[in-house]
Coordinates of C-alpha atoms and ligand atoms in Angstrom, one line a residue:
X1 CA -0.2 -9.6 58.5
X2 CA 1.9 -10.4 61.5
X3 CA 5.6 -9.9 61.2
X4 CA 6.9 -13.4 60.4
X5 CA 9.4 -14.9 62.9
X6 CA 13.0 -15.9 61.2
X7 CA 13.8 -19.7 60.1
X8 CA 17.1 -19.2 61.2
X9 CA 18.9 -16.6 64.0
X10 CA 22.7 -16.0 64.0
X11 CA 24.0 -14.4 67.2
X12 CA 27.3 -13.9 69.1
X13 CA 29.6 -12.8 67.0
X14 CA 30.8 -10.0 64.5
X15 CA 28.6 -10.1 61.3
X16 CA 30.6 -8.7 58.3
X17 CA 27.6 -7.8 56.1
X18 CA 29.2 -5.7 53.4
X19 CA 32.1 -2.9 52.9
X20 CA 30.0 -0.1 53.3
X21 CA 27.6 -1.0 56.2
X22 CA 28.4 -1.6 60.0
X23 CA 29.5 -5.0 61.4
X24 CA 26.1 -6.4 63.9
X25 CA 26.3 -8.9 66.1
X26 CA 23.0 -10.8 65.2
X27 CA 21.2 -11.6 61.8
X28 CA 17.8 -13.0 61.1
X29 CA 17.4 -15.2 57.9
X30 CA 14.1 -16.1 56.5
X31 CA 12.7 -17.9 53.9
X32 CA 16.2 -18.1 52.6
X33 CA 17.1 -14.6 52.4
X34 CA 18.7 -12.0 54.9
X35 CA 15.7 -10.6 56.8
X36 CA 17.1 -8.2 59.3
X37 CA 20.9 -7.3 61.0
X38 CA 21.6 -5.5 64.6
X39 CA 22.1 -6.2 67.9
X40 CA 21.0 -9.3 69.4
X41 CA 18.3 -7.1 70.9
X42 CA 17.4 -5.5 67.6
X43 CA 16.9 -9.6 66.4
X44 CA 15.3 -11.0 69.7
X45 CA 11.5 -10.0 68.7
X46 CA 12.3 -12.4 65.4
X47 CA 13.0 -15.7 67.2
X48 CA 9.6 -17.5 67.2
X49 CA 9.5 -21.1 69.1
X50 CA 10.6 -22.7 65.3
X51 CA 13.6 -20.2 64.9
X52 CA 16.8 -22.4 64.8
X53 CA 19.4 -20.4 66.8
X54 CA 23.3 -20.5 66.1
X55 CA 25.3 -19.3 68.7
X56 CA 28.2 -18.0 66.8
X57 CA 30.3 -17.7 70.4
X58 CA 32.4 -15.2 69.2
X59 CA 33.2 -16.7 65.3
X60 CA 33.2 -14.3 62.7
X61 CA 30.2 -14.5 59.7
X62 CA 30.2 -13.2 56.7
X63 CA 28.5 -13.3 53.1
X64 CA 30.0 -16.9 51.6
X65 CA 32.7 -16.6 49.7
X66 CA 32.1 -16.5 45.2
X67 CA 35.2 -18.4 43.8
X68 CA 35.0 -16.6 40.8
X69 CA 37.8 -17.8 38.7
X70 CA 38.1 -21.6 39.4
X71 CA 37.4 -24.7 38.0
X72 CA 34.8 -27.2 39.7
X73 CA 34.9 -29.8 37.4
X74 CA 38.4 -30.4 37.0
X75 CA 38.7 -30.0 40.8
X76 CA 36.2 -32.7 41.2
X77 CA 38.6 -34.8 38.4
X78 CA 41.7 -34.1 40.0
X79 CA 40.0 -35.4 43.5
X80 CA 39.5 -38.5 41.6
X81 CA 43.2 -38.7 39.6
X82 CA 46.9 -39.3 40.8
X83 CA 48.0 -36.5 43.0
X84 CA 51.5 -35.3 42.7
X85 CA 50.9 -31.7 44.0
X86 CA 53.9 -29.9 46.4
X87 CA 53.0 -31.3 49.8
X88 CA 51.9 -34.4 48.8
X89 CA 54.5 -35.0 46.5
X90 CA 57.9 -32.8 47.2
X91 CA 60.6 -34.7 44.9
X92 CA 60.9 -36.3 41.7
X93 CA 61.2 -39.9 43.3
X94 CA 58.0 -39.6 45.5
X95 CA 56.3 -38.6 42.1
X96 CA 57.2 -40.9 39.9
X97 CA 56.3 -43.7 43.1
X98 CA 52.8 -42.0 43.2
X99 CA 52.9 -42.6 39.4
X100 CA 54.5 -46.2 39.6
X101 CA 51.6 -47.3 42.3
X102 CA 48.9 -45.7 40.4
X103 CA 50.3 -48.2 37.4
X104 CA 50.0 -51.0 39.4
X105 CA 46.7 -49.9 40.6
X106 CA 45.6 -49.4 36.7
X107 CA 44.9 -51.9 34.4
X108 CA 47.5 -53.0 31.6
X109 CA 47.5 -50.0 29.2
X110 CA 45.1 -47.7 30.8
X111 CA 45.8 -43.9 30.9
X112 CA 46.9 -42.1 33.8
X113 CA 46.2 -38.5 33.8
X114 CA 46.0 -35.5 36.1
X115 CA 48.6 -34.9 38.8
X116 CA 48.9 -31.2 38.9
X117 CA 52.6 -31.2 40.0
X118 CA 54.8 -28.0 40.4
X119 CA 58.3 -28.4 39.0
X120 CA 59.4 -25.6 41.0
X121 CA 58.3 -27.4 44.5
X122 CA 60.5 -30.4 43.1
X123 CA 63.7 -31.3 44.6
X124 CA 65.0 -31.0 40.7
X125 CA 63.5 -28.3 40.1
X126 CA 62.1 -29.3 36.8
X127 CA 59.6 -30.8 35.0
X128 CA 59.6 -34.9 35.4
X129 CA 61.1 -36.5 31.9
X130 CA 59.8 -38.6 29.5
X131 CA 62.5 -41.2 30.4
X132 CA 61.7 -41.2 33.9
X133 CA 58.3 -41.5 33.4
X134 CA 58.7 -44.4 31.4
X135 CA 60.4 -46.1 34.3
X136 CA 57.8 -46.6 36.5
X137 CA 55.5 -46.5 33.4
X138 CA 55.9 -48.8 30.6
X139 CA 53.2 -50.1 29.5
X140 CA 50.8 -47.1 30.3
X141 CA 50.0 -44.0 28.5
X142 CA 50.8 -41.5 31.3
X143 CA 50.0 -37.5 31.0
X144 CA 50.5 -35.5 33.8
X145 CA 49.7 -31.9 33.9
X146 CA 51.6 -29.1 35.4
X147 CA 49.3 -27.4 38.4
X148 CA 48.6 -24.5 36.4
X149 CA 47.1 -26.7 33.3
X150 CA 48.5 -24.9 30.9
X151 CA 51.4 -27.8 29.9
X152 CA 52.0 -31.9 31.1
X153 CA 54.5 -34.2 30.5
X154 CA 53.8 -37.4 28.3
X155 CA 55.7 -40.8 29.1
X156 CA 56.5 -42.4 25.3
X157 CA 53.5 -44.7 25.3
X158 CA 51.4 -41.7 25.5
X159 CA 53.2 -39.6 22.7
X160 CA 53.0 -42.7 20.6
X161 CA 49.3 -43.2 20.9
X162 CA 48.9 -39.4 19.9
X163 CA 51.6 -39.5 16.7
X164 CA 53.8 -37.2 18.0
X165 CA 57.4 -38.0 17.4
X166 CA 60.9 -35.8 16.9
X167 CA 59.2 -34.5 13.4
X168 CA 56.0 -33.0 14.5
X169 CA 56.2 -29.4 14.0
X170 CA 55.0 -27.0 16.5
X171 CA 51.3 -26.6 16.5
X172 CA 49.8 -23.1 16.6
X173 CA 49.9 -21.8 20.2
X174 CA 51.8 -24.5 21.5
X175 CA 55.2 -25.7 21.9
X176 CA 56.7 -29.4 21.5
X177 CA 59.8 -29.5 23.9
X178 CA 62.8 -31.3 22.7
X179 CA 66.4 -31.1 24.1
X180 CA 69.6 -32.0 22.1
X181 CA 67.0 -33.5 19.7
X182 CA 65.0 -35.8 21.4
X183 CA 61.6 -35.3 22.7
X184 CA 61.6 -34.4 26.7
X185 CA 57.6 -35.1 27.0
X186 CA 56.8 -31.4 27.8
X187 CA 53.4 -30.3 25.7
X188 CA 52.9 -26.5 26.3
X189 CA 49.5 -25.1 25.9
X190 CA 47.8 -25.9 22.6
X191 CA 50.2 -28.9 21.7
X192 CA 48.3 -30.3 25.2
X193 CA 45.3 -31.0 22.4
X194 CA 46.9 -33.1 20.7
X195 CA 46.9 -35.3 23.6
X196 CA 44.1 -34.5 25.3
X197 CA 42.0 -35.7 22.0
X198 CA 43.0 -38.9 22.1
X199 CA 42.3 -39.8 26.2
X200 CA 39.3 -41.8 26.0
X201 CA 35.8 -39.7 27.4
X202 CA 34.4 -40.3 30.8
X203 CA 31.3 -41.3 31.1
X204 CA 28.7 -38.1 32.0
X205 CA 27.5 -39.7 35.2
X206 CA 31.2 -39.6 36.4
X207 CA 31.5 -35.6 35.7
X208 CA 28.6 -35.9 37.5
X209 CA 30.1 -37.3 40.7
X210 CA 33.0 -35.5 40.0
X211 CA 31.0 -31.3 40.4
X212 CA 29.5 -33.0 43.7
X213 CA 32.3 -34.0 44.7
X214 CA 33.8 -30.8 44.3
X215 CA 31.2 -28.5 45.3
X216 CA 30.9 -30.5 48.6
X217 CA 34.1 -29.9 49.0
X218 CA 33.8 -26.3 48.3
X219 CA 30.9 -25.9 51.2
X220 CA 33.3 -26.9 53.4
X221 CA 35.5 -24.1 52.6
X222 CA 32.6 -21.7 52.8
X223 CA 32.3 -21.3 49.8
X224 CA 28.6 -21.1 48.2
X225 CA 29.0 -19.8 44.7
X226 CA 31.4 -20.5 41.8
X227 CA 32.3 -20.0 38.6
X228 CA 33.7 -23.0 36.6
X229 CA 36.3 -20.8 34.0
X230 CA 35.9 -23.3 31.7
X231 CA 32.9 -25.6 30.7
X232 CA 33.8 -27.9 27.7
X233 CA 37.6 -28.0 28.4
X234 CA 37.7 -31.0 29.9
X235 CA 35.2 -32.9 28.2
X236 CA 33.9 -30.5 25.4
X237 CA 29.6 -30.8 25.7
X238 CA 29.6 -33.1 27.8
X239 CA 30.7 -31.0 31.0
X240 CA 27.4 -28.6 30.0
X241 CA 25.2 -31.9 30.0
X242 CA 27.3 -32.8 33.6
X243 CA 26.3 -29.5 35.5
X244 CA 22.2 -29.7 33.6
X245 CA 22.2 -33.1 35.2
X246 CA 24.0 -32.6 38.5
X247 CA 21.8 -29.2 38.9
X248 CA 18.4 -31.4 37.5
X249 CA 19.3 -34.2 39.9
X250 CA 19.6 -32.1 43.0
X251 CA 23.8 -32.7 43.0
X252 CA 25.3 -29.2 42.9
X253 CA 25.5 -28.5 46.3
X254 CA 27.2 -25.1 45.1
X255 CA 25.8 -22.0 42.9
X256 CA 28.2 -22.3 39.8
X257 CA 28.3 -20.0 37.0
X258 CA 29.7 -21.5 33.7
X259 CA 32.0 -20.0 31.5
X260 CA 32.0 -21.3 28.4
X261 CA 34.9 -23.1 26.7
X262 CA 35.4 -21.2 23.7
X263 CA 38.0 -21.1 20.5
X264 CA 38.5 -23.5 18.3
X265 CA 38.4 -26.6 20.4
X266 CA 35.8 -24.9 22.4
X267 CA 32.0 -25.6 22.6
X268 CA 30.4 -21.8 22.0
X269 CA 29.7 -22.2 18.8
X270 CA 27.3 -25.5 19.8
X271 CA 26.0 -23.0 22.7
X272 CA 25.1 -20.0 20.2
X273 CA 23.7 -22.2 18.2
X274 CA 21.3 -24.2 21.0
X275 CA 20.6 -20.4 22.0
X276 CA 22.7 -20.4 24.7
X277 CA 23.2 -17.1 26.4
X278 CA 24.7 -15.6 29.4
X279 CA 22.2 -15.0 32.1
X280 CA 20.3 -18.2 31.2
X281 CA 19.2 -20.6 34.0
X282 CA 18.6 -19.6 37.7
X283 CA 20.6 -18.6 40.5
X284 CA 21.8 -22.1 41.4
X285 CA 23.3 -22.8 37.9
X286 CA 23.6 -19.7 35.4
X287 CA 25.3 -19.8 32.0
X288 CA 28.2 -17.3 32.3
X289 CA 30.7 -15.5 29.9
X290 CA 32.7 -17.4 26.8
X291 CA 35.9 -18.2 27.6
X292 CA 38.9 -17.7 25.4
X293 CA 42.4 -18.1 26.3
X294 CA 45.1 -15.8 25.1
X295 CA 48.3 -16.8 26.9
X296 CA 49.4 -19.3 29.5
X297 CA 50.9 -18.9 33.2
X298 CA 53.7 -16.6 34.7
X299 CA 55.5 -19.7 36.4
X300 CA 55.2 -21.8 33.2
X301 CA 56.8 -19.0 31.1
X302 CA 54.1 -19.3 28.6
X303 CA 52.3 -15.4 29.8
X304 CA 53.0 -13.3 26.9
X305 CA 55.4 -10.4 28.3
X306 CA 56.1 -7.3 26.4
X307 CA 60.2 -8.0 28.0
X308 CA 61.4 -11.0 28.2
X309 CA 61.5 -13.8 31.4
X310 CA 64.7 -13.9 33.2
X311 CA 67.3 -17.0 33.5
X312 CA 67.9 -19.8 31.0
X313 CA 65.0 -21.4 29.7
X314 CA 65.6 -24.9 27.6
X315 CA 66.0 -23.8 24.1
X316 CA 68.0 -20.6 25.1
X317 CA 67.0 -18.4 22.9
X318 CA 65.0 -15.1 25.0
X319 CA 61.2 -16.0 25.3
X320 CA 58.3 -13.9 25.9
X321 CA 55.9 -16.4 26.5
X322 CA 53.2 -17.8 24.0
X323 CA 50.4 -15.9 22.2
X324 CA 47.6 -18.7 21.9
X325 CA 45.9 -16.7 18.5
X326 CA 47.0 -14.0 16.0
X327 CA 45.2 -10.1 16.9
X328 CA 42.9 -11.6 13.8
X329 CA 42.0 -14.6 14.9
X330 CA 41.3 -12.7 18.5
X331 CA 39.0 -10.4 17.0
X332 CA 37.1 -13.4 15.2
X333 CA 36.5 -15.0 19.0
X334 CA 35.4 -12.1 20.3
X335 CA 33.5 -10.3 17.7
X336 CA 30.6 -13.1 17.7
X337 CA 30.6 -13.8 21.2
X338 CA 29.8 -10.4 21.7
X339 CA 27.2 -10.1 19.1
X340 CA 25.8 -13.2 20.1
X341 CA 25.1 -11.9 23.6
X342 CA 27.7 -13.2 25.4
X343 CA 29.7 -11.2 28.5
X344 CA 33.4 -12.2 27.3
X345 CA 36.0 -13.6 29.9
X346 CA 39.7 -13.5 28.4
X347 CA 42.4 -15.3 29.9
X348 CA 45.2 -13.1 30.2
X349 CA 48.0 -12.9 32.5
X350 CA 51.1 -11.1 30.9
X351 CA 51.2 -7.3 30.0
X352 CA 52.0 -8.4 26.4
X353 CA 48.6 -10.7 26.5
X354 CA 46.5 -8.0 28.5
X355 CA 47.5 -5.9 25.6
X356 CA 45.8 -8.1 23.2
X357 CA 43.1 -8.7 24.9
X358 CA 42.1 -5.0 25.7
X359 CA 42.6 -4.1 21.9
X360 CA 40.2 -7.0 20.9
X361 CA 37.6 -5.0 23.3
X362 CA 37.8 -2.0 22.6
X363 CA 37.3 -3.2 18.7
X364 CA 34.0 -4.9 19.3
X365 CA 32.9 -2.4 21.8
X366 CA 33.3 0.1 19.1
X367 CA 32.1 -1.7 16.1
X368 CA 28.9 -3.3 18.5
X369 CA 28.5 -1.1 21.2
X370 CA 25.0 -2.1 22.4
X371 CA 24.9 -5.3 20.8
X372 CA 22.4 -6.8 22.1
X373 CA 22.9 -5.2 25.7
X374 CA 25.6 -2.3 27.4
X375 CA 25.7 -3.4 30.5
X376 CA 28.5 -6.7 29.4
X377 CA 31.5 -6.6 32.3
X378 CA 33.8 -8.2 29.9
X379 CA 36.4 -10.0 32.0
X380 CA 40.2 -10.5 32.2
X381 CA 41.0 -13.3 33.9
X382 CA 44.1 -13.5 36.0
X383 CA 45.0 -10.0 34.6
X384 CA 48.6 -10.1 36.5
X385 CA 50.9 -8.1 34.6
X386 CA 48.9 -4.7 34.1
X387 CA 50.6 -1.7 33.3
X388 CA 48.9 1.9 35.2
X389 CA 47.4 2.5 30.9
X390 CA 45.5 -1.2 30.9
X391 CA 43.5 0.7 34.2
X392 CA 42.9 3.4 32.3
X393 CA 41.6 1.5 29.5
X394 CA 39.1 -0.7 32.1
X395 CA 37.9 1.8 34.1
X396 CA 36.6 4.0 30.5
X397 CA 35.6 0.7 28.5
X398 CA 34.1 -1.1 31.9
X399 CA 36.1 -4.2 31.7
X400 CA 37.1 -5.8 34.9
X401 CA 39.7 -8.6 36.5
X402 CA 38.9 -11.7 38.2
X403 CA 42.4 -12.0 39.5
X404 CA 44.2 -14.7 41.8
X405 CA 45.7 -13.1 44.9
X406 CA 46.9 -16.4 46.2
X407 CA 49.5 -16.7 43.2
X408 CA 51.6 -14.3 44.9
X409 CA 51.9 -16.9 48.0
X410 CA 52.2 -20.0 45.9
X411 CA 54.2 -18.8 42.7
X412 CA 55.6 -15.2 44.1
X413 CA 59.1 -16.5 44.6
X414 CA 59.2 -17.9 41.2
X415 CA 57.9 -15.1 39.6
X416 CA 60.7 -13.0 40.9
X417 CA 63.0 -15.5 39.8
X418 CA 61.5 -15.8 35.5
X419 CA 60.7 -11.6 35.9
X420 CA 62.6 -10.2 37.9
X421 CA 61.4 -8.3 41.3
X422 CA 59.8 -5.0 39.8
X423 CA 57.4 -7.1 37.3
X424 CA 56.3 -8.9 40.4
X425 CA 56.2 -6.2 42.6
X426 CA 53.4 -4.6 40.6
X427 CA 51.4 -8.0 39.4
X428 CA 47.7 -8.2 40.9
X429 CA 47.4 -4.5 42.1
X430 CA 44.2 -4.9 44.2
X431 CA 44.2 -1.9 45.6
X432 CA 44.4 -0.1 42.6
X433 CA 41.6 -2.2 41.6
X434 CA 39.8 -1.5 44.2
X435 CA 40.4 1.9 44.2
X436 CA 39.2 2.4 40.5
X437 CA 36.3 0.5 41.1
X438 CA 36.6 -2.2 39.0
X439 CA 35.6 -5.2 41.6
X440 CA 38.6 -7.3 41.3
X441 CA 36.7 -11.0 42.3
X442 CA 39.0 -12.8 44.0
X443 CA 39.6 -16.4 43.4
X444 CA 42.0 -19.6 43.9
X445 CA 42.0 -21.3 39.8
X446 CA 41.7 -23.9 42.0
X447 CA 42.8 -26.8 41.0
X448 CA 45.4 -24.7 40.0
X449 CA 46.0 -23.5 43.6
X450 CA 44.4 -24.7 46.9
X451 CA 40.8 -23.8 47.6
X452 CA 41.3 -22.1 51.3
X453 CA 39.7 -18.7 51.6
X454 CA 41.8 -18.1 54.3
X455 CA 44.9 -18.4 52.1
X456 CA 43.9 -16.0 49.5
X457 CA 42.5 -13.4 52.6
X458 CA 46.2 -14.2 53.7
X459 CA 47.4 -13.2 50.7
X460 CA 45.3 -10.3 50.4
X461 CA 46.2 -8.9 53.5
X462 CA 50.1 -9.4 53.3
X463 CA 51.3 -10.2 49.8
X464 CA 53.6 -12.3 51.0
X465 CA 55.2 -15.2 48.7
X466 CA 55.8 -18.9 50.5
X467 CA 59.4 -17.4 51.1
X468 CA 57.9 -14.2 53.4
X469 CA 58.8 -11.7 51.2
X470 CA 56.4 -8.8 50.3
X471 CA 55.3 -8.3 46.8
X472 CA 54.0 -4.7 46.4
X473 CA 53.5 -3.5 50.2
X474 CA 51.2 -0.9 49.2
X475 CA 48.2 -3.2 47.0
X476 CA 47.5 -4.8 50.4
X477 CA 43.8 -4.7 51.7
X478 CA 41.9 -4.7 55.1
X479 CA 40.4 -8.0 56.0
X480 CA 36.7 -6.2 55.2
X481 CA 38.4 -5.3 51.7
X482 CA 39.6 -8.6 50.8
X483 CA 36.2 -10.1 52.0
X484 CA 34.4 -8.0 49.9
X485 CA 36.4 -8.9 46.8
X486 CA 35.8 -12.3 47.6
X487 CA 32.7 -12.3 47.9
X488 CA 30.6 -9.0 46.6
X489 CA 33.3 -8.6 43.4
X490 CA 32.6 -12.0 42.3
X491 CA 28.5 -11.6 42.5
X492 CA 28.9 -8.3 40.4
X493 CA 31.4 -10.6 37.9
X494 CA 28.8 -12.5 37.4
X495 CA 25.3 -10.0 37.4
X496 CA 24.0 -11.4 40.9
X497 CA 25.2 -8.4 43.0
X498 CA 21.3 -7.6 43.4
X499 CA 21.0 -11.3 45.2
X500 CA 24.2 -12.1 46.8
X501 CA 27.5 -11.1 47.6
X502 CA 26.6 -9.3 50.6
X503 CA 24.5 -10.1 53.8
X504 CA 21.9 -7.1 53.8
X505 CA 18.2 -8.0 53.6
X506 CA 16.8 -9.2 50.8
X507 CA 19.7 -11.0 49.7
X508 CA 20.0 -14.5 49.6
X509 CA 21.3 -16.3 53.1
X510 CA 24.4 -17.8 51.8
X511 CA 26.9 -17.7 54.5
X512 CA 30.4 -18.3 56.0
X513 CA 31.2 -18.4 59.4
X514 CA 35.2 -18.6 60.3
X515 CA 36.8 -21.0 62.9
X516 CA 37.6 -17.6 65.2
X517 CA 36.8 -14.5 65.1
X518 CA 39.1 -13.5 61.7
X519 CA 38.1 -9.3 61.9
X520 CA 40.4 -9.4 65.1
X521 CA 43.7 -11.5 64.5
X522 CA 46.4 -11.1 62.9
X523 CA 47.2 -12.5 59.3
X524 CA 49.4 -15.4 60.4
X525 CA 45.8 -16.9 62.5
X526 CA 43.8 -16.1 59.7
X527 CA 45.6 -18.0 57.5
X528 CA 45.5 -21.2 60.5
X529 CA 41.7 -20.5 60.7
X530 CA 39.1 -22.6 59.0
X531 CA 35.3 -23.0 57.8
X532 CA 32.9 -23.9 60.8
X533 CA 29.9 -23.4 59.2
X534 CA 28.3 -22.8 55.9
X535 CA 24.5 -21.5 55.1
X536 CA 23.3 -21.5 51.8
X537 CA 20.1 -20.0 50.9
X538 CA 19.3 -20.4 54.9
X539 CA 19.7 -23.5 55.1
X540 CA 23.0 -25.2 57.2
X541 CA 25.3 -27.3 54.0
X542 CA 28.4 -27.5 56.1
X543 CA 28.5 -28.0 59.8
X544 CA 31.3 -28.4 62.5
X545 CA 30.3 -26.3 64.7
X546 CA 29.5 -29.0 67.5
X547 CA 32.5 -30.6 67.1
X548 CA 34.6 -27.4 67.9
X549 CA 32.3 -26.5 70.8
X550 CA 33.4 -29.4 72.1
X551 CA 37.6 -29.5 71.8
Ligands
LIG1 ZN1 41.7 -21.0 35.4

């Protein structure tokens, strides 16, 4: 059989294929997959007369990038919602205006949700208050969420419609703010449910538009594969029926891997019993780990610490943050996702929380140790507080993070202000990650943070905070390191590292070619450079090449 000529030739430029193999200059993609790397010589004999050719003219390609830890649906939402994020929105008058014209834009007593503002970007430097909200918003149910979505702020039309008032006690795992007695709006973590049950459901074809939209979006960031960290929080079911249908319908332009909303107000116990399992489905859309969240965000204050955060906080009494569910009620998450078959992805960002988390491992793994497989690469998510015994504990059990490097540039500076500089020094150690082996899959949470690859290879590479000062000097990595962990850690995360996450042959074409050539520049140009052109499964899904060329 004659050698069969490549659909697709890239050439020009320095090919990053993987950490452990040579850069090339030329790669040869057929039938979706990496056929052969070299020299451009080493390719020629593969360019038949159909070969497309991409001259990279000196632009750096590399596998696409595996967002690993982010949220696609909600990404696609908040596309779709009010934006108040910093940039867009840098004081409390611009926000509640954004709010105000979105009112007048909405009909009389619709909701208005989303936002994803930072309090800490604010020129108050605080969350927006009920009162202020009800300014500009009368007559409208408003909810607007903090960017990490872990807490939002409620106008008094909005608390109304949900009940709550100056009585309602605490719920479980979530905190009711009040100041001097009256209500300030703030819902932190699980006392979000109570509002988030009562905002009327989109319909599914909307989710529907809204994971295109998103994915799209994602291409052009050169990024081919995701995982969604939580399917069923924003919708329960109906996000599972949203990705079916947008992956049946040909409108998931990205690979997405679905963690599954689990806990209480989750959907796993519908999945386990519709047979769900992680693995099922294909390479485009796979179903994932369960989710199950432990604690909220470092910036928010609601990470459980073992100390506590620094400074004043509102009811000034010392806080450690919020434990989402009793060591108990953990272990009764964990101990039938396991069983069931599940790989188990825990959301857990403070020491105190990462604590918890490990324990409820190494329970299961003891009680069920090959139930129903061995091979399970239970998660931590975020996993930014670890202390040197947590490695320890993750290197012997096998239980990895899918960590966020680009929190240290967009909520470094006020994790040194709520911890203090030597609990922030030490938060997402990469290097002793990477050292230890334990694939730390590097993401953006995104819409919790911005969805630039450059920015978290920035951030990778420096550790710097939006400030310029240098969180933990020594976890930094080399470009190829933190390209690896965003691409090759995330494919492991997820099973796939036999597929993707590199660009050797055999595995499938998805890739990301840079604006310049990012292996030789300096941090400050990497973090200016951009996505020219994305390949997924050989063929071209995001294209700018031409008009480059051309400026
Ligand atoms: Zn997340």
């Amino acid at each position: 059989m004659p050698y069969p000529k490549a659909d697709l030739v890239l050439r020009g430029g320095p090919i990053f294929r993987s950490l452990e193999s040579p850069m090339v200059d030329a790669l040869a993609v057929w039938s979706g997959r990496v056929l052969a790397g070299g020299s451009a010589e080493d390719v020629a004999p593969l360019v038949g007369p159909d070969t497309k050719v991409v001259e990279l003219r000196g632009r750096a390609a590399m596998p696409g990038f595996n967002d690993a830890h982010q949220h696609l649906l909600s990404l696609g939402r908040s596309m779709m919602q009010v934006n108040l994020r910093p940039g867009t929105v840098d004081t409390l008058d611009e926000l509640l205006a954004a709010v105000e014209k979105c009112v007048d834009e909405t009909p009389a007593g619709g909701w208005i949700f989303g936002g994803r503002y930072d309090h800490y970007y604010l020129d108050v430097k605080r969350h927006p208050l009920r009162g202020e909200l009800d300014r500009v918003a009368p007559d409208n149910p408003v909810f607007i969420k903090r960017t990490c979505g872990h807490m939002g702020v409620a106008n008094s039309r909005a608390l109304a419609i949900a009940g709550i008032d100056e009585t309602t006690p605490d719920p479980r795992g979530g905190h009711i703010e009040q100041s001097q007695g009256r209500l300030t709006g703030l819902l932190q973590e699980r006392a979000q449910e109570m509002m988030l049950s009562i905002i009327p459901p989109e319909p599914v074809a909307t989710l529907v538009d809204a994971v295109e939209l998103a994915g799209n979006h994602m291409l052009s960031r050169g990024v081919t594969s995701v995982m969604d960290a939580a399917v069923g929080g924003v919708q329960g079911f109906d996000d599972y029926l949203a990705y079916q249908e947008a992956r049946h319908s040909g409108r998931l332009p990205v690979r997405a891997y679905m963690a599954i909303y689990g806990g209480p107000t989750g959907i796993m116990d519908k999945c386990i019993a519709n047979g769900i399992r992680t693995g099922a489905g294909d390479e485009r859309l796979k179903v994932g780990p369960a989710k199950i969240f432990t604690d909220g965000s470092a910036g928010g204050r609601t990470a459980a610490m073992r100390e506590p955060y620094l400074g004043p906080n509102v009811d000034n009494a010392p806080d450690r943050g919020i434990f989402l569910y009793s060591d108990d009620e953990l272990d009764g998450l964990v101990g039938p996702y396991h069983e069931a078959g599940f790989q188990i992805a825990i959301h857990a960002i403070g020491d105190a929380a990462i604590d918890q988390a490990l324990a409820a491992y190494e329970r299961v793994l003891d009680r069920a140790p090959g139930a129903p497989s061995v091979d399970r690469r239970h998660r931590i998510e975020h996993c930014g507080y670890i202390v040197p015994e947590h490695i320890d504990i993750m290197v012997r059990r096998g239980i990895f993070p899918a960590p966020q490097p680009v929190f240290i540039r967009d909520f470094g500076d006020l994790y040194v202000e709520v911890l203090g500089e030597e609990r922030s020094e030490s938060c997402y150690p990469m290097r002793t990650w990477m050292q230890n082996g334990l694939h730390p899959a590097a993401s953006t949470d995104a819409p919790v943070c911005g969805t630039s690859v450059m920015t978290n290879l920035y951030s990778m590479l420096t550790r710097k905070t939006a400030r310029g000062v240098t969180l933990g000097e020594e976890q930094r990595l080399s470009l190829p390191e933190a390209v690896s962990a965003g691409s090759y850690n995330g494919a492991f995360l997820s099973f796939s590292e036999a597929v993707k996450g590199t660009l050797l042959p055999g595995q499938l074409a998805d890739i990301a070619v840079a604006s310049g050539d990012i292996f030789d520049a300096e941090p400050e140009e990497i973090l200016q450079s951009e996505i020219d052109l994305t390949i997924l499964e050989g063929d071209i899904a995001y294209d700018r090449l031409q008009e480059h060329d051309q400026s």
